[in-house]
PDB file of C-alpha atoms in Angstrom:
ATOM      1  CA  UNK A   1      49.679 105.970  90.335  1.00  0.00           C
ATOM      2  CA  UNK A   2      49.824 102.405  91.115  1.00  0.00           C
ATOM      3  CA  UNK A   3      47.541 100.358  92.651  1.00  0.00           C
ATOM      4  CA  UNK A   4      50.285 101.172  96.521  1.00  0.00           C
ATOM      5  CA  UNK A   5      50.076 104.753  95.531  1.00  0.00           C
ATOM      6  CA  UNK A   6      46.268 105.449  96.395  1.00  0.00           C
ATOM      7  CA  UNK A   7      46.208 109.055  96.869  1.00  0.00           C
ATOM      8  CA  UNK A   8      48.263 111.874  95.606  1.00  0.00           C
ATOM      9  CA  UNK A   9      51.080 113.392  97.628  1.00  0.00           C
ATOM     10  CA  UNK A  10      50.883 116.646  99.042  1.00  0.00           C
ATOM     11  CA  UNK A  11      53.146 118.544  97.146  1.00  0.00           C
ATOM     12  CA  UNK A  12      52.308 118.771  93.176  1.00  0.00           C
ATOM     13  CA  UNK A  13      55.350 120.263  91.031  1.00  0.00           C
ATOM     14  CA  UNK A  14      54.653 123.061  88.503  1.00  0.00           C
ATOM     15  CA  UNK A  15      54.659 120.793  85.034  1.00  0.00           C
ATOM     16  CA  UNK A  16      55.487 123.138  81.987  1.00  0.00           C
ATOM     17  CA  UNK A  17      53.410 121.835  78.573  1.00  0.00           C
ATOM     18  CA  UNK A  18      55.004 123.556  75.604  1.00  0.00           C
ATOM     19  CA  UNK A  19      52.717 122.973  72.079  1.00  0.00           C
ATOM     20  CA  UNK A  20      54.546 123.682  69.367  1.00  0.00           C
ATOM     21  CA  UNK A  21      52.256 124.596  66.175  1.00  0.00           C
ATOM     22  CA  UNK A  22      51.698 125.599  62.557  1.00  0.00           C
ATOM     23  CA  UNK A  23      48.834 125.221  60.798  1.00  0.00           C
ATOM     24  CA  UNK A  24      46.866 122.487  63.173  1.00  0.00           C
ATOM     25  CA  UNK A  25      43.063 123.553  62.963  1.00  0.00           C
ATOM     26  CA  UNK A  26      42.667 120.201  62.042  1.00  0.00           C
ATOM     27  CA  UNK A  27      43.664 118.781  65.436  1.00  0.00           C
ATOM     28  CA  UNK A  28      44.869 121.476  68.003  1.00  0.00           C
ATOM     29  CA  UNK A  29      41.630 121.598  69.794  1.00  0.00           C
ATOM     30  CA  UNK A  30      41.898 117.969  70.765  1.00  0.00           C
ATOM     31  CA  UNK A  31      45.346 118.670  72.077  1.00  0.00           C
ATOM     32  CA  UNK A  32      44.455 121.638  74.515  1.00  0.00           C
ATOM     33  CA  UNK A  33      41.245 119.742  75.434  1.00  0.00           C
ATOM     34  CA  UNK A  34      43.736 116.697  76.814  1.00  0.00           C
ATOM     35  CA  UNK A  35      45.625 119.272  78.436  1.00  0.00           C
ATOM     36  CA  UNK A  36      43.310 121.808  80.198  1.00  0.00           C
ATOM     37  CA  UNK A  37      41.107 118.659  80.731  1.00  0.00           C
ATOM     38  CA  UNK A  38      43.803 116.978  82.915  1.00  0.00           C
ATOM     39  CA  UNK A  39      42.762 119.781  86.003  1.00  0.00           C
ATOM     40  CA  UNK A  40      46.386 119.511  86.958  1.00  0.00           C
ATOM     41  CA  UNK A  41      46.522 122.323  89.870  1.00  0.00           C
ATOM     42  CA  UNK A  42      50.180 123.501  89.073  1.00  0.00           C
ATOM     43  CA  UNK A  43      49.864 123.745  85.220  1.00  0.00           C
ATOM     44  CA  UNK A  44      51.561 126.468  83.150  1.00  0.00           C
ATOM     45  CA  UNK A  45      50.493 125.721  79.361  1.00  0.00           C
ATOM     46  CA  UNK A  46      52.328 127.612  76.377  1.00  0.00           C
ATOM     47  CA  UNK A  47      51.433 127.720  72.693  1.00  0.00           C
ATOM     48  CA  UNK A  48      54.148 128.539  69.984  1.00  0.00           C
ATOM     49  CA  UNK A  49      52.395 129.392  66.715  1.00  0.00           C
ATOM     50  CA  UNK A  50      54.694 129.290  63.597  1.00  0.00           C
ATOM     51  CA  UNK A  51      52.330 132.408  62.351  1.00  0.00           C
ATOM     52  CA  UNK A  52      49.467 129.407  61.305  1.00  0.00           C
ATOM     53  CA  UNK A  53      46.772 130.745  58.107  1.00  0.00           C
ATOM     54  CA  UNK A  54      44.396 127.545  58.192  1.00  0.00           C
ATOM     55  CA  UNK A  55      41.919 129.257  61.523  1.00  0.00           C
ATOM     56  CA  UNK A  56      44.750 128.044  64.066  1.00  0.00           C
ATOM     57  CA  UNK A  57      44.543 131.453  65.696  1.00  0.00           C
ATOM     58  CA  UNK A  58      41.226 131.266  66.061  1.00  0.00           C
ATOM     59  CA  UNK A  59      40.684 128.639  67.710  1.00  0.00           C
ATOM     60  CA  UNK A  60      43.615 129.804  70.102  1.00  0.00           C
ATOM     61  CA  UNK A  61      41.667 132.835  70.914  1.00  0.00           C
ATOM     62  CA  UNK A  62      38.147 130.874  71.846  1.00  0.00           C
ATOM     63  CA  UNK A  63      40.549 129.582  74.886  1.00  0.00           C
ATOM     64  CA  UNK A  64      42.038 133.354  75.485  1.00  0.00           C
ATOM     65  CA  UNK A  65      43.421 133.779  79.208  1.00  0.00           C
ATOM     66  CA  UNK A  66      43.729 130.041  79.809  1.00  0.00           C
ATOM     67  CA  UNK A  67      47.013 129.238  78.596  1.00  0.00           C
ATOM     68  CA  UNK A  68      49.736 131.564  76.954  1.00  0.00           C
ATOM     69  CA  UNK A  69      50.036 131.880  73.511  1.00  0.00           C
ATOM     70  CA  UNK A  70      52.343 133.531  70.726  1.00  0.00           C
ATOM     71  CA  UNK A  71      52.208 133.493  67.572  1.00  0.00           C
ATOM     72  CA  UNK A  72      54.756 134.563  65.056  1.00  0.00           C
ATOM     73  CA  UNK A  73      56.889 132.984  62.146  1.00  0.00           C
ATOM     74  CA  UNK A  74      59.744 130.516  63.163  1.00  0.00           C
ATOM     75  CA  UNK A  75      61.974 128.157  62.220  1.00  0.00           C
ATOM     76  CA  UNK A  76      60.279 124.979  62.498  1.00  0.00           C
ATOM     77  CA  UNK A  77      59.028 122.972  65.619  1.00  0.00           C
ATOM     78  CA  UNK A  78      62.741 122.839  67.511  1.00  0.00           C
ATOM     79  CA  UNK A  79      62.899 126.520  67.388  1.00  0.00           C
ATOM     80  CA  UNK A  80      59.259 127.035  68.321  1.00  0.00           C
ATOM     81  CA  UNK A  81      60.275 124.085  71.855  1.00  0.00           C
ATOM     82  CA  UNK A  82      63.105 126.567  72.157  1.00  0.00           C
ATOM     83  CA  UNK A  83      61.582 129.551  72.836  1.00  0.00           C
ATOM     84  CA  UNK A  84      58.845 127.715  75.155  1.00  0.00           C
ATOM     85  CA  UNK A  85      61.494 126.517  77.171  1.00  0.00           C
ATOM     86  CA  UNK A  86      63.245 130.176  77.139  1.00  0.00           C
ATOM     87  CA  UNK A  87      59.497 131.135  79.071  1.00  0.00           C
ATOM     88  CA  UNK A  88      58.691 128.412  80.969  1.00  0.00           C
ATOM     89  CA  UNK A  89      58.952 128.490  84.700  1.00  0.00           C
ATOM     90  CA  UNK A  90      57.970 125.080  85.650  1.00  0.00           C
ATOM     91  CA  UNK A  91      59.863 122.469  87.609  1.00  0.00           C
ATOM     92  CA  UNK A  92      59.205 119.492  84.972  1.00  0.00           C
ATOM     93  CA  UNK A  93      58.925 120.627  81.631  1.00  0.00           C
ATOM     94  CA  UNK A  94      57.250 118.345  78.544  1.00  0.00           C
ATOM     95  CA  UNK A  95      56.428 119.435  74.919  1.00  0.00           C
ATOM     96  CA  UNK A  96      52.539 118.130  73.681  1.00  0.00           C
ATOM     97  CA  UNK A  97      52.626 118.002  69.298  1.00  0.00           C
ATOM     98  CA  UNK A  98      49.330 119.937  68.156  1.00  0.00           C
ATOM     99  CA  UNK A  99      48.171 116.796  66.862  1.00  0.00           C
ATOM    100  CA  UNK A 100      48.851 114.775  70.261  1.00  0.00           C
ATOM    101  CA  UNK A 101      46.847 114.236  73.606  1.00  0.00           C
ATOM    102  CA  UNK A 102      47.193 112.982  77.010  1.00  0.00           C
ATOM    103  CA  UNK A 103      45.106 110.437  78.448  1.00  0.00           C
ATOM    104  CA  UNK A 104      42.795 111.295  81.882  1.00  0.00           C
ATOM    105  CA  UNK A 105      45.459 111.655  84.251  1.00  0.00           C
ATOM    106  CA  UNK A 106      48.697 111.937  82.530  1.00  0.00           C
ATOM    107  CA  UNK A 107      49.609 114.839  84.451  1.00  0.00           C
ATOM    108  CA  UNK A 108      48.454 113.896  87.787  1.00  0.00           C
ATOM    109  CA  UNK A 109      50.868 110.945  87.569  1.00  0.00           C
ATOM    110  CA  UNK A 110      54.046 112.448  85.870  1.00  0.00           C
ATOM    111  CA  UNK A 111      53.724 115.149  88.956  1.00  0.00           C
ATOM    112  CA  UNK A 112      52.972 112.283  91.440  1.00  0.00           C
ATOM    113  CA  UNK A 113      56.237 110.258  90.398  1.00  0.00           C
ATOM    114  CA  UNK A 114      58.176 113.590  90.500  1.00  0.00           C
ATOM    115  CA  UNK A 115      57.156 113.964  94.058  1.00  0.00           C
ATOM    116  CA  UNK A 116      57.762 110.899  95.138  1.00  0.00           C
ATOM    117  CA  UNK A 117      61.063 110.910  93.767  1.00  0.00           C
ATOM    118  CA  UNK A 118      62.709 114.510  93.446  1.00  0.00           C
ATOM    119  CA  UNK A 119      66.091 112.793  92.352  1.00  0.00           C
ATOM    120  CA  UNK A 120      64.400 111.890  89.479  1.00  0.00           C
ATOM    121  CA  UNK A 121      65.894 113.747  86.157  1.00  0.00           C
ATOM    122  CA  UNK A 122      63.334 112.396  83.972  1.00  0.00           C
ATOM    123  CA  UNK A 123      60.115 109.550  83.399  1.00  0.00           C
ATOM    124  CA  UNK A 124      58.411 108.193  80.180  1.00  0.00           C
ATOM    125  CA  UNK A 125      56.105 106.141  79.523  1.00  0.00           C
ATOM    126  CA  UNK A 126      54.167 104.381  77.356  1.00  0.00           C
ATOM    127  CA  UNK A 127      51.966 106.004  74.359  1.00  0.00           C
ATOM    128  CA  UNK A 128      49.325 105.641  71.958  1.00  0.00           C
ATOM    129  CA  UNK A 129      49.513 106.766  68.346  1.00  0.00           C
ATOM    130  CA  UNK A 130      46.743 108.260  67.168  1.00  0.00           C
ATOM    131  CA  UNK A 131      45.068 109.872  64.035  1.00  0.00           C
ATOM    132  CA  UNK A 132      43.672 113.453  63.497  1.00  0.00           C
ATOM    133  CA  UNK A 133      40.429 112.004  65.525  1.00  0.00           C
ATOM    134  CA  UNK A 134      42.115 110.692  68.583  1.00  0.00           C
ATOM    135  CA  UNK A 135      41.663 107.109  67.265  1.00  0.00           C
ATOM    136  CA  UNK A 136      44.551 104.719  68.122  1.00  0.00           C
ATOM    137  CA  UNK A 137      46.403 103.488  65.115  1.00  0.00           C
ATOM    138  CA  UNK A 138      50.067 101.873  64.183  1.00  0.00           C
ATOM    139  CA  UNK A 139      49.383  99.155  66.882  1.00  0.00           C
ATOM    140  CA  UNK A 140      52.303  97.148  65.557  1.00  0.00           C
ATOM    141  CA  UNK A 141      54.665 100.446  66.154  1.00  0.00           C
ATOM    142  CA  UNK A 142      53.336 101.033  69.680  1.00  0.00           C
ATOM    143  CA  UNK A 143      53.277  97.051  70.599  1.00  0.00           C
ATOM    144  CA  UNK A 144      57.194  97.356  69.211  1.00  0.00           C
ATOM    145  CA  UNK A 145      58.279 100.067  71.508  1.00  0.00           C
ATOM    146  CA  UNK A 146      56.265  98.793  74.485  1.00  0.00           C
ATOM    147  CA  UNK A 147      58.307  95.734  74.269  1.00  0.00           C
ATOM    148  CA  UNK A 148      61.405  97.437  74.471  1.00  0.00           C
ATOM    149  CA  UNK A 149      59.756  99.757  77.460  1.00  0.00           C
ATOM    150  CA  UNK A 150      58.882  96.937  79.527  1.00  0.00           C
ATOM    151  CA  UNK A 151      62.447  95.133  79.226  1.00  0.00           C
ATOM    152  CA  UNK A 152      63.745  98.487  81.126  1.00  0.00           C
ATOM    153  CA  UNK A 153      67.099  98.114  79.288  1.00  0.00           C
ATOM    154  CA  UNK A 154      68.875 101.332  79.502  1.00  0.00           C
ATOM    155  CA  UNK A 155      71.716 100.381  77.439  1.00  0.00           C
ATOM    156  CA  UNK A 156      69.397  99.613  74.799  1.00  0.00           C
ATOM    157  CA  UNK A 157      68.589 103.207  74.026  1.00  0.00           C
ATOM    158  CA  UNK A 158      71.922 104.006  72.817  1.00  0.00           C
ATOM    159  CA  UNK A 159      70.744 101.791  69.388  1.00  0.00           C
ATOM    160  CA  UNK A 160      66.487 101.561  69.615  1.00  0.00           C
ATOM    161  CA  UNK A 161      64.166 104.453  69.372  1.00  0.00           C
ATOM    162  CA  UNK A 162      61.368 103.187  72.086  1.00  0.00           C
ATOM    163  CA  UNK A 163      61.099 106.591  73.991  1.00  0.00           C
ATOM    164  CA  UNK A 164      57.739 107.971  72.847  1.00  0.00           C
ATOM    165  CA  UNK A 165      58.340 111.557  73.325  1.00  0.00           C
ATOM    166  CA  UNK A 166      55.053 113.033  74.059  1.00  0.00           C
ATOM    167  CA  UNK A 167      55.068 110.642  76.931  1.00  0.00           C
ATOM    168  CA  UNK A 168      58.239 111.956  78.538  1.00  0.00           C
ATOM    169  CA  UNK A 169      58.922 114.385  81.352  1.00  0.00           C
ATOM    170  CA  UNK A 170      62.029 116.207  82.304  1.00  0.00           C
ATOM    171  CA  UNK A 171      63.271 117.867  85.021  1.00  0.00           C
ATOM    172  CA  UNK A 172      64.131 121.866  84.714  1.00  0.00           C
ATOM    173  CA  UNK A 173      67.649 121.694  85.935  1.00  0.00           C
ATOM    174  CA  UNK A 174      68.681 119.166  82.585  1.00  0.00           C
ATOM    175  CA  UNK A 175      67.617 122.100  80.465  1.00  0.00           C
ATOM    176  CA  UNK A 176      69.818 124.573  82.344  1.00  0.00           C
ATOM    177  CA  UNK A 177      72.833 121.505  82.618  1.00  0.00           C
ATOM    178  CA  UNK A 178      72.394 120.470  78.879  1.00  0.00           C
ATOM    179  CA  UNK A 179      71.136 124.558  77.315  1.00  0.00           C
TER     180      UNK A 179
END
């Protein structure tokens, strides 16, 4: 929210977070820390295990009953969005890397913005990149894209890459327009 938008509106939409994962023990924690910790009230979390050896499942089953969870072998990290998406029943839909977080209040603002504007199709913003700790690194890549982000160009992502996916949101309906 912005410094006009001072208190959330009324209605929140359901946000879907789909994690797609394989042999994260290193880092997955972090990543469904940031999104459990975000106490969005109309969250619906999935998990899509590639069929991880390295503890992954483990640690999946410490948070048992808190978010969904399969686990089973796929074919890489498009396949394991795909069949998160097949599941998910949320209005705005988003897929969190293993080794990715949000930032206090990601959520809370993605659903805000959605609420405020329901012709919306989509939102992104700007990101972080981090390492396996949740330290910020590649400053010079993130000052690049921010650049571009802040010019609000949309012709100009038709030849740049400046949309950090992890920090964008999309509305159900594209899914079903797009399959």
């Amino acid at each position: 929210m912005n410094k006009f938008e001072t208190s959330p509106p009324t209605f929140l939409p359901w946000i879907t977070v789909i994690t797609p994962s394989y042999n994260q023990a290193d880092t997955i924690r972090l990543t469904i820390e940031s999104v459990l910790g975000q106490n969005y009230p109309n969250l619906e979390y999935i998990i899509i295990d590639g069929g991880s050896t390295d503890g992954t499942l483990e640690i999946l089953k410490q948070y048992d009953g808190r978010f969904r969870w399969f686990s089973e072998k796929d074919k890489g990290q498009s396949d394991a969005i795909n069949k998160g998406l097949k599941i998910s029943t949320g209005d705005i839909l988003t897929f969190l890397n293993s080794d990715d977080i949000y930032e206090p209040g990601a959520l809370l603002k993605v659903g805000a913005f959605f609420s405020r504007h329901p012709e919306a199709k989509w939102v992104t913003g700007k990101c972080s990149i981090i390492d396996h700790e949740g330290r910020k690194i590649s400053s010079l890549i993130t000052w690049y894209k921010n650049i571009w982000f802040n010019l609000k160009l949309s012709r100009i992502l038709f030849v740049l890459n400046f949309v950090s996916q992890p920090a964008t949101f999309l509305h159900k309906e594209i899914t079903h327009q797009i399959g």
